[in-house]
XYZ file of C-alpha atoms in Angstrom:
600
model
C 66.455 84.182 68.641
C 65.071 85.521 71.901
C 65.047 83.923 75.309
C 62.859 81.234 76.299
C 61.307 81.527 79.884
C 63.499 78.466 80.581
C 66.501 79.343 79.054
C 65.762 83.269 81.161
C 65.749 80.676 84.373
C 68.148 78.646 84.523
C 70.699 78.115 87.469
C 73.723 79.855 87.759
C 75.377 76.597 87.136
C 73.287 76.188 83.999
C 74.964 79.576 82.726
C 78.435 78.869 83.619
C 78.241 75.888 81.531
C 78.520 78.012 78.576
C 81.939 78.376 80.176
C 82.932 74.756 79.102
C 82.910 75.495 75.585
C 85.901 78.106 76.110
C 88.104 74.930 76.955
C 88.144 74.780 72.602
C 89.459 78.211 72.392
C 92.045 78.013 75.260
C 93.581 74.454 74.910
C 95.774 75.990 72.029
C 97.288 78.022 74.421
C 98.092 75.711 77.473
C 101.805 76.397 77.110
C 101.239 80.659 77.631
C 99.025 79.597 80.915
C 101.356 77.808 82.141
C 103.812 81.029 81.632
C 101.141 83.305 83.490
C 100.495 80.785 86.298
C 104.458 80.332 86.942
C 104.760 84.170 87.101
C 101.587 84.749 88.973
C 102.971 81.837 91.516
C 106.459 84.114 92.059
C 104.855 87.462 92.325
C 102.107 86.008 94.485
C 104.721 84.379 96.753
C 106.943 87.736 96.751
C 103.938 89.734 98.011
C 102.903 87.429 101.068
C 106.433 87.704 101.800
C 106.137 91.123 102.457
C 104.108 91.068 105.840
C 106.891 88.655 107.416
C 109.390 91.394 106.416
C 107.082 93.719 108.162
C 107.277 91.800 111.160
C 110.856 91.700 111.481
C 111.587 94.584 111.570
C 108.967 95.534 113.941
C 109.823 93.128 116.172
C 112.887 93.924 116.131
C 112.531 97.440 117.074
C 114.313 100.937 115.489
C 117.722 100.818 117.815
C 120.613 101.954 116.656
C 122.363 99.029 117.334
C 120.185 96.986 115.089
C 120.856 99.399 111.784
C 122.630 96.950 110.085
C 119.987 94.447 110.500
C 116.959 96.592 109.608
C 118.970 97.724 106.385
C 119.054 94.415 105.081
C 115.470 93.977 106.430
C 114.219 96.854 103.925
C 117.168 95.622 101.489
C 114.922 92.775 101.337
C 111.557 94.291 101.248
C 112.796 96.338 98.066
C 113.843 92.865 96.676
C 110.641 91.621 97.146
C 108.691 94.858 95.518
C 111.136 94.594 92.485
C 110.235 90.798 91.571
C 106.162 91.387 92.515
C 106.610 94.266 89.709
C 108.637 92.096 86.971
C 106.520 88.908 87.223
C 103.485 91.010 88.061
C 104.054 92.632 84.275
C 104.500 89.256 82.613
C 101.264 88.137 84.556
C 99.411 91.087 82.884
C 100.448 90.763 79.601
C 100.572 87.119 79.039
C 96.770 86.698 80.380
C 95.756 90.029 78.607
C 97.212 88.466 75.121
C 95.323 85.125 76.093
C 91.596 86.794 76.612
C 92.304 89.262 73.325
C 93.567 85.830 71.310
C 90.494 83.763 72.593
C 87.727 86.259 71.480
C 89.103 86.529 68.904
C 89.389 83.396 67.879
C 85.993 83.178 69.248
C 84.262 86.342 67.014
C 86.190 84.031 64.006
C 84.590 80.709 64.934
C 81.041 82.168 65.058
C 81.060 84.248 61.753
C 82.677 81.296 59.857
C 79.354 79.129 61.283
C 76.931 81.663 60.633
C 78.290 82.557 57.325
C 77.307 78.884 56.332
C 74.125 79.097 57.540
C 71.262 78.410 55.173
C 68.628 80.896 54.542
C 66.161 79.764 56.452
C 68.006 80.769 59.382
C 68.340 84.284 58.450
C 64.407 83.922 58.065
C 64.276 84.191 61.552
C 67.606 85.644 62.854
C 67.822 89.139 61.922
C 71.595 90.356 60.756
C 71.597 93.468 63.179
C 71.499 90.896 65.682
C 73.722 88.397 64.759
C 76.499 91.836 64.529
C 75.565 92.396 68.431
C 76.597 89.143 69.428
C 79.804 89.315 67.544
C 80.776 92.474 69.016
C 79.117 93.373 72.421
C 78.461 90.034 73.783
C 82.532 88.999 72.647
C 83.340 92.063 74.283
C 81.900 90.790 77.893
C 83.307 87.929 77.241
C 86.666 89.266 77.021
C 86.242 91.242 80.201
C 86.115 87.852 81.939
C 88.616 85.458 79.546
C 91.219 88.530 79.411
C 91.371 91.086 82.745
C 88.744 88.934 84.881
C 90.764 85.755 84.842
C 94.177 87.733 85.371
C 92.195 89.193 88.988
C 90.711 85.759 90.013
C 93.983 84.027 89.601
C 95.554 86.687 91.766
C 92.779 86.868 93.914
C 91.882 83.349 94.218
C 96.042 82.507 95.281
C 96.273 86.155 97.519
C 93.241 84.626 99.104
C 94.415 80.706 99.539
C 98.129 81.997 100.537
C 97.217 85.150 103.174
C 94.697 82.194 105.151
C 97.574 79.963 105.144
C 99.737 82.185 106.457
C 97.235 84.192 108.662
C 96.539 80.302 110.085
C 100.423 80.271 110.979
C 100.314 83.916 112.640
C 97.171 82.730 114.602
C 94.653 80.104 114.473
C 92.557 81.463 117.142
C 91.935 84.973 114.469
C 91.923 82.939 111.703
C 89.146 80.239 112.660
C 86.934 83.967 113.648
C 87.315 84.659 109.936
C 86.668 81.840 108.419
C 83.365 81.922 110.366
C 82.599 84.327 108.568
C 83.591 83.743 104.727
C 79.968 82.140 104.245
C 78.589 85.487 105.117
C 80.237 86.555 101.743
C 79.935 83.497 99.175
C 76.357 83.190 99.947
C 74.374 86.384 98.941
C 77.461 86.411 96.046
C 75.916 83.181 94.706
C 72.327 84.802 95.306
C 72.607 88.213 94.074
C 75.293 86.605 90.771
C 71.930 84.531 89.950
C 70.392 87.520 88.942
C 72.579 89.812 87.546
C 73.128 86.961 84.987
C 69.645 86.544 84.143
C 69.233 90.580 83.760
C 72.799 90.318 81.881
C 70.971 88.626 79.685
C 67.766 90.156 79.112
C 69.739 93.128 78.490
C 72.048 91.227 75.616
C 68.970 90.821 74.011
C 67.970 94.452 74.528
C 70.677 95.559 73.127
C 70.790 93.270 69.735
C 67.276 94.908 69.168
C 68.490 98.239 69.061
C 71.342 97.111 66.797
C 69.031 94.834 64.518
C 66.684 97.943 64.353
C 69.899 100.307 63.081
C 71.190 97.929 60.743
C 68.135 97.279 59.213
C 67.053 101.210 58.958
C 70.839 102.431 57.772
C 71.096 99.733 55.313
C 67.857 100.976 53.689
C 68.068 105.094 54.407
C 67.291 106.272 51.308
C 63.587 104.322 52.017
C 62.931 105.998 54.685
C 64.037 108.857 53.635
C 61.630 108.436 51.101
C 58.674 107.688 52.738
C 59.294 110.138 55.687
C 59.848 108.062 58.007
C 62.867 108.954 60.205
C 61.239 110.460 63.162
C 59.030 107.359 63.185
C 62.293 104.859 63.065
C 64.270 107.787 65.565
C 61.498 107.057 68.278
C 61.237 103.312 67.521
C 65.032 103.188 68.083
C 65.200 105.256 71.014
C 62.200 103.507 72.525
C 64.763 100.060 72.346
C 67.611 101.838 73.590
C 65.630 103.276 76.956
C 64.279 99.877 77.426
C 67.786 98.498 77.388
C 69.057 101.356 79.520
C 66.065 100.789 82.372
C 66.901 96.854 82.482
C 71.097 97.854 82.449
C 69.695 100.006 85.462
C 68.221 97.362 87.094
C 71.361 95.132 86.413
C 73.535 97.801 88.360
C 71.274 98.330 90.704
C 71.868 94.551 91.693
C 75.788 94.705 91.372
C 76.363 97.895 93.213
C 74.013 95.997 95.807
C 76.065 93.128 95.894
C 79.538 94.558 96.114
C 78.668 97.470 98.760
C 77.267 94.265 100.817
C 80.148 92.276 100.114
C 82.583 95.219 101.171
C 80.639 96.040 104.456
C 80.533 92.072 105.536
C 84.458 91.835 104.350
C 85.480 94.974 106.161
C 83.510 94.681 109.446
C 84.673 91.051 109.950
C 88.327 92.677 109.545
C 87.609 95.305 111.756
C 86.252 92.934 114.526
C 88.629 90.503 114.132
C 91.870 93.256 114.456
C 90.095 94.540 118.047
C 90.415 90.653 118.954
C 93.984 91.083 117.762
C 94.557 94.482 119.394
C 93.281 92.755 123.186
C 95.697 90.175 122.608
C 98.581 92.245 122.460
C 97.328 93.930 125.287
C 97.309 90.739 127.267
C 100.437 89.965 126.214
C 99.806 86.621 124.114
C 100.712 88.303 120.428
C 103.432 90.428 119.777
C 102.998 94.437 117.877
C 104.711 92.428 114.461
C 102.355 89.457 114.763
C 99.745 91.837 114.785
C 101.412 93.980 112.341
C 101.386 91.039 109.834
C 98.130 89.683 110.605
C 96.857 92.943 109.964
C 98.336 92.805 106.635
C 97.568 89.176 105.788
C 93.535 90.057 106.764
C 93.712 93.236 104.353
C 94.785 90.655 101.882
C 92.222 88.272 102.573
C 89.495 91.584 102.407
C 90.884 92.967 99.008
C 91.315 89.859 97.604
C 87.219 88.446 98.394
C 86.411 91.925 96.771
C 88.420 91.510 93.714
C 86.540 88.263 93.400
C 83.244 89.441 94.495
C 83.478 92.141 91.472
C 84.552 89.442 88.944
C 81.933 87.675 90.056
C 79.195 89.846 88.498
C 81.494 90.190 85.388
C 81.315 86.145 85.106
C 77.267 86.295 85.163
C 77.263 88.823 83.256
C 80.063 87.176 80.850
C 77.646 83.923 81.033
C 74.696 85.496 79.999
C 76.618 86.668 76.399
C 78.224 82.960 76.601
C 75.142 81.681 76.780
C 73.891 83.730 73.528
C 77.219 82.723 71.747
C 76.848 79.196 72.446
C 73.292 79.360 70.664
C 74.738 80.682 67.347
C 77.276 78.287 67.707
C 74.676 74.995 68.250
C 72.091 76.331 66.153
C 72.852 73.488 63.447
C 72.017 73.759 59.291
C 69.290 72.592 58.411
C 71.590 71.681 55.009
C 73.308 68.515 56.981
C 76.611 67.832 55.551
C 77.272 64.156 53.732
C 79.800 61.760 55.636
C 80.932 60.721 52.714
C 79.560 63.272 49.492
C 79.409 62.424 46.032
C 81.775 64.213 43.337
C 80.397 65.640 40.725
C 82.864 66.011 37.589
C 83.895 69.597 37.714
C 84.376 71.573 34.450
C 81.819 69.828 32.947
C 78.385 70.658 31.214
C 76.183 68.084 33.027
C 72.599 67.670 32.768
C 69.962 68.876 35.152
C 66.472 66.991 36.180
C 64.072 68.075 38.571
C 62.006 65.121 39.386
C 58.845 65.288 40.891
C 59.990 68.130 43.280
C 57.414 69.737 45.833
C 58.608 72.215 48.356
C 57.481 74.911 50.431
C 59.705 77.385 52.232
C 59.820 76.715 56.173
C 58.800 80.309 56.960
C 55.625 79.712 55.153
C 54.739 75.578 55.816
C 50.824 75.834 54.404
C 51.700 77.350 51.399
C 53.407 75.434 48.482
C 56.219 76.905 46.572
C 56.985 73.885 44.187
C 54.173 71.099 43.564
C 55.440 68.439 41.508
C 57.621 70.374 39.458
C 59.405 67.780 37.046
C 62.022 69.237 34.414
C 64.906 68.317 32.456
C 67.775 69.915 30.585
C 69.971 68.657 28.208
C 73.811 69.390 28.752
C 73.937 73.371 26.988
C 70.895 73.686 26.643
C 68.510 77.290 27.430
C 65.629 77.390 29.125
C 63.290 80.278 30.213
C 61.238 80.579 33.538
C 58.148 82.761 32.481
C 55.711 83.466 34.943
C 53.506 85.563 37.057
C 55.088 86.838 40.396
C 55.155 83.845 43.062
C 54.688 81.170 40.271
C 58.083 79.402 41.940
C 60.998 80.774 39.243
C 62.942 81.960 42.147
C 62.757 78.993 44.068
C 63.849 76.693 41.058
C 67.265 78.470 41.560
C 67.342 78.060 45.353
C 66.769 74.469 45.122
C 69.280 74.347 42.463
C 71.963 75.947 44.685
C 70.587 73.834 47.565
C 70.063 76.865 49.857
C 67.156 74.731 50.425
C 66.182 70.823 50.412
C 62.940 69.600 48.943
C 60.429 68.133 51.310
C 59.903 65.916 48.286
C 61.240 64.583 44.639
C 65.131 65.001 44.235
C 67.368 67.279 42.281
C 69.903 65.565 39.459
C 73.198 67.187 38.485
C 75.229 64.914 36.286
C 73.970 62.018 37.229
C 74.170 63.116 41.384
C 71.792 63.724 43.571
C 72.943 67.309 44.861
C 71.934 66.326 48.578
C 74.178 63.648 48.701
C 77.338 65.801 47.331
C 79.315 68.720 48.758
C 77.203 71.663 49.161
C 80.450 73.689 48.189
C 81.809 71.534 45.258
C 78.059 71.400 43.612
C 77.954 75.615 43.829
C 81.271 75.743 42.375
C 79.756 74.309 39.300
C 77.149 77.107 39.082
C 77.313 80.760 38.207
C 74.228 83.316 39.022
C 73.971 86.439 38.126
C 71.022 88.204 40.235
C 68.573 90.872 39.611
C 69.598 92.146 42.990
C 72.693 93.021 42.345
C 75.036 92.660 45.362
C 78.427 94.856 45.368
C 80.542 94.904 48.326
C 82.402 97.416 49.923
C 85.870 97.028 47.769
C 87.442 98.300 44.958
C 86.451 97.082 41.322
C 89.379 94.473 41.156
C 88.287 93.100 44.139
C 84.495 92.877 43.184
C 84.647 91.091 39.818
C 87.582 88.222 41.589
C 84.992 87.314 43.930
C 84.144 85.313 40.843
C 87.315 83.430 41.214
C 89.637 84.315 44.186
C 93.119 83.394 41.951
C 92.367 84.973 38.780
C 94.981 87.453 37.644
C 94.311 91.189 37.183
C 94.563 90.408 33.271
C 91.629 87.911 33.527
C 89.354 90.392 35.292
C 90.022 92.984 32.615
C 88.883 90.403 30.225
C 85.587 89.485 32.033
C 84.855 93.297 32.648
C 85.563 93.541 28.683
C 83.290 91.039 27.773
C 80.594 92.430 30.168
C 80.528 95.858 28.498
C 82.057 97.145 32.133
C 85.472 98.015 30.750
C 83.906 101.212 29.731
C 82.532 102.095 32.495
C 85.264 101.410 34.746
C 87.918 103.022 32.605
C 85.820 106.687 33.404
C 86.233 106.294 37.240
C 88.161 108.230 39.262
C 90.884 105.483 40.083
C 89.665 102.735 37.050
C 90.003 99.513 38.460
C 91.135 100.790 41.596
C 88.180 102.544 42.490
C 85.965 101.945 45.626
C 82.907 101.002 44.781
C 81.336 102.340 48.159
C 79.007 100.269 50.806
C 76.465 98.308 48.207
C 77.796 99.688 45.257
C 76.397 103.040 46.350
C 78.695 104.755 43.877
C 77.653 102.979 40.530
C 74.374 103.087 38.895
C 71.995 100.166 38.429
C 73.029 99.139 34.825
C 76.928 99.132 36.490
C 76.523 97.462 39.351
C 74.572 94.525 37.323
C 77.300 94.343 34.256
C 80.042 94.377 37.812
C 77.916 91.155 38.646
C 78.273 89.710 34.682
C 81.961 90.348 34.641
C 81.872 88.360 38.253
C 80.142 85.239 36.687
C 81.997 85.083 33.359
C 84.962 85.164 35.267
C 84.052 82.273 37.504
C 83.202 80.400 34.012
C 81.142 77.574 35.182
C 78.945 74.751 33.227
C 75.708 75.514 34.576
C 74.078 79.228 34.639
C 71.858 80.784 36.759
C 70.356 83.977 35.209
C 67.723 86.227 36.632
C 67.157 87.978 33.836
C 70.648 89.552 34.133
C 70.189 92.752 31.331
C 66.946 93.871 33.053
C 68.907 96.734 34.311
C 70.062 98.026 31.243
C 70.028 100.493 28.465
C 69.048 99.907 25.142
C 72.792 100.082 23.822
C 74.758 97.808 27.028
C 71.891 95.444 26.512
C 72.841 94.767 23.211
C 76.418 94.475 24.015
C 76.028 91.825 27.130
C 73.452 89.854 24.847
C 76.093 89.484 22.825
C 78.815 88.406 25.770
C 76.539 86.332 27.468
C 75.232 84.753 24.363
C 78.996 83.610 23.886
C 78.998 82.779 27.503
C 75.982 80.764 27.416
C 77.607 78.369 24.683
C 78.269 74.972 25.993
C 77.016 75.790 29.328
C 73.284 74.527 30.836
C 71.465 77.886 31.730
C 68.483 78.565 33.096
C 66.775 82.430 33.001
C 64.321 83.304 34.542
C 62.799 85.913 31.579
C 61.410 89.104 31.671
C 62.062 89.940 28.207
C 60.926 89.061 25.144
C 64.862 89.196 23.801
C 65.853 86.437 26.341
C 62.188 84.423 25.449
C 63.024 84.394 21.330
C 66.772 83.036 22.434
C 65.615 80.233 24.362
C 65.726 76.703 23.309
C 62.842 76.106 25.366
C 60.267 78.376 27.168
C 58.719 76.939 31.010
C 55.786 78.713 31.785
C 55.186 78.270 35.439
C 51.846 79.145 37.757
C 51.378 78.615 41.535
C 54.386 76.325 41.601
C 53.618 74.566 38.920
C 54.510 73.987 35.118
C 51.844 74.972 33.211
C 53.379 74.967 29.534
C 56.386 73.699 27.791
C 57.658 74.945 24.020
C 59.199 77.348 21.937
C 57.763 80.699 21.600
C 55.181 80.625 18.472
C 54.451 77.418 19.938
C 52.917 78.764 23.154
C 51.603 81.963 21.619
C 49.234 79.294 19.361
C 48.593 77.481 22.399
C 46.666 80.189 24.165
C 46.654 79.831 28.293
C 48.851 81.600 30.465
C 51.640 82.571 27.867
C 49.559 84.105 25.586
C 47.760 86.271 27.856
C 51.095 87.637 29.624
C 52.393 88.149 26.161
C 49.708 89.964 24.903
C 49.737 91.882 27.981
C 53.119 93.082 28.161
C 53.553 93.275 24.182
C 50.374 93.695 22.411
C 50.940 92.519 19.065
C 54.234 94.366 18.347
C 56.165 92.310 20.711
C 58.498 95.554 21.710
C 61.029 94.629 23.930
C 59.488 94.978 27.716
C 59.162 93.322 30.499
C 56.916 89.834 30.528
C 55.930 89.327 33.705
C 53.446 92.212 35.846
């Protein structure tokens, strides 16, 4: 998901537009705002109070006989400091909570949209990057949402309130600086134009370098393998130096902007305080008005640098809004129905493919499915046997609706699965993988993933029925072992009967099997034959089979080629027929038909 030359372009009000969406995150929180902006309003008010204090008691000179009066002056002043530190506190931490609550809520909102994507969006969209935009870009998001907003709220009212009250102190000094405020606010809408753009440019650096490590770390022991860490070291530092130059250029531009922005600011002050100073000299402006202008203008100076800083944290912000927005937008390709159809749960419906062609969008000119047409009787077995490619995967992708046809339609108890609830039609089906996936829990957690409120007693029945109870009994901590990131700590064989256990305890009507003992020995294999054979009962399933066990068990055998069914019978019934089936089984088997694999 890289930048498009137009999206790289845009206007700087075309950026802070990502900044609308953030009204859904903050409206929540309207009533804390309100807090911060009431007790940014007092301590605002109690430090432009402070010059006028100043004032008095210059003007009113050091004499003895006006001690009383300058006590309660500075009585006053410490007043003043004591309510700018309380409020100023409750400012902090009430807009500090807001911007750590609306990333948040905003790192929540994208992984519960991207965690719903469809496949084919992970086709293109690469997981290391999808992580960087979670974390980094969130994170300069929050620099803006959370400390930025507390400083232009501050800045923005320091700024409004020291004019105002520089205006009543002297409008001949203020109308010299307000000459020049468009000095400032013009090279700060210039210069914030591009350090958004490189902002940006260097967000997407940056989620290259991360896509590159996840995708390297999660596979280590391949290139490890293959020898290739020095190659993937250089590749990796090559993105990160690229990222570093562009981050260069990006402070390059904001150290340029603010050191402009300070010498504008300050030599404006500077001139406009010699005014000030001639004034007095002529008599027309007293040492405390002078005194408190003085004050008022260093205000009006700190304040337009406060903002000119945030300023380049807002492009920058925009630039990672920008890429957050995207993920947010990007829309399944799986559109949800308005109004689905329910499919009776708990029960063993039938399945018919009819007439289904499909090709993956990754790969448009080539077709997966052509005109595949199948039906399955309500517990019935059927076997996928094919070459690699022939489309046995894909039959189970379709089924699960991770993808739609481009043509025919998919039956599931009498509904058309693209007209029900994506969720409610993949609670009805159970897969067990050849890919075993294991997360990063204990074995408790792993096997309830099956079914989220099953009790600890049901899990030790699944694991039982898997042949896993065995297994899991001789770990360090039984149940309560981690299983490490991937299941790094359990064999193949384990990790695969962990997956069984999962899918007998989510006990649905239709299976999904990808030849789900492949990974076994000789003795497990007999023992989760057995438990999935009682498993299978009553329940559609389809395999896709890679041995000659799963072929023999099968009430009906599909051989498939090119996307395409090429046969359709039992297994001496195919063998007789010659074709496709024969040859693979004469391949794989010769004529003792041992038990190994049937595809190449």
């Amino acid at each position: 998901m890289k930048p498009t030359a137009r999206q790289s372009t845009a206007s700087v009000s075309d950026g802070l537009k990502a900044f609308s969406r953030l009204h859904d995150f903050i409206k929540p929180y309207y009533f804390r705002i309100l807090l911060a902006i009431l007790a940014l309003i007092i301590a605002a008010a109690a430090t432009l109070a402070l010059p006028v204090a100043v004032r008095m008691i210059i003007d009113k000179g050091f004499l003895p006989a006006q001690a009383e009066i300058i006590n309660s002056y500075f009585l006053i002043l410490l007043t003043i400091v004591l309510l700018i530190a309380v409020f100023a506190a409750i400012r902090f931490y009430l807009v500090m909570w807001l911007g750590e609550r609306i990333v948040a809520d905003i790192r929540s909102k994208v992984y519960q949209h991207v965690i719903r994507m469809e496949p084919q969006f992970f086709e293109i969209t690469r997981t290391g990057e999808v992580l960087s935009r979670l974390t980094t870009d969130t994170t300069l998001v929050q620099t803006v949402v959370g400390a930025g907003f507390s400083v232009t709220l501050r800045s923005s009212i320091m700024l409004l309130g020291s004019l105002f009250m520089l205006a009543i102190t002297s409008v001949q000094l203020t109308a010299l600086i307000l000459i020049l405020v468009p000095l400032v606010i013009l090279p700060l809408l210039v210069f914030g134009r591009k350090v958004r753009r490189l902002s940006r440019t260097t967000q997407d650096l940056i989620a290259e370098s991360s896509a590159i490590a996840g995708e390297t770390l999660s596979a280590v022991n391949v290139v490890q393998s293959f020898v290739l860490e020095n190659f993937f070291s250089r590749r990796f530092e090559s993105s990160v130096t690229l990222s570093f130059e562009m981050a260069l250029t990006r402070l390059k531009a904001r150290a340029l902007l603010s050191g402009f922005a300070v010498l504008i600011i300050f030599s404006a002050i500077m001139g406009v305080i010699w005014i000030g100073a001639q004034l007095v000299i002529a008599g027309q402006m007293s040492i405390g008005e002078l005194s408190q202008f003085l004050i008022y203008a260093l205000i009006v100076a700190t304040s337009t640098a406060a903002l000119s800083e945030v300023w380049g944290d807002v492009q920058r912000a925009a630039g990672a809004m920008e890429r957050l927005m995207e993920l947010l937008n990007t829309q399944s390709a799986l559109p949800a129905q308005a109004k689905p159809i329910a499919i009776k749960h708990g029960i063993t419906h039938p399945i018919h493919f009819d007439k289904v062609g499909f090709n993956y969008p990754s790969r448009p000119e080539q077709q997966a499915l052509t005109d595949f047409t199948l039906s399955m009787s309500p517990g019935e077995t059927i076997a996928l046997v094919g070459p690699s490619g022939a489309g046995k995967s894909t039959v189970f992708q379709l089924l699960l609706r991770f993808y739609d046809p481009q043509q025919g339609k998919i039956i599931l108890g009498g509904v058309d699965i693209s007209k029900t609830d994506i969720h409610q039609l993949r609670e009805q089906i159970g897969i067990v993988p050849q890919e075993t996936v294991i997360f990063a829990a204990d074995v408790w957690e792993n096997i309830r993933y099956g079914k989220l409120d099953a009790s600890n007693g049901d899990i030790y029945t699944a694991a039982q029925a898997a042949a896993a109870d065995e297994f899991i009994q001789k770990l360090p901590e039984g149940y309560s072992t981690f299983l490490g990131e991937r299941g790094s700590r359990l064999s193949g064989g384990q990790r695969q009967r962990i997956a069984i256990a999962r899918a007998i305890l989510k006990n649905p009507p239709v299976l999904l099997l990808d030849e789900a003992t492949s990974a076994l020995d000789a003795e497990s294999e007999k023992l989760v034959q057995e438990a999935m054979e009682k498993l299978m009962k009553n329940r559609t399933t389809l395999v896709i089979a890679h041995r000659l066990a799963t072929v023999l068990k099968a009430n009906r055998i599909v051989v498939m080629n090119h996307g395409k069914i090429v046969a359709i019978g039992k297994h001496q019934e195919l063998l007789s027929q010659g074709g496709l089936y024969a040859r693979l089984a004469a391949l794989q088997f010769g004529d003792s038909y041992d038990d190994h694999l049937i595809t190449p």
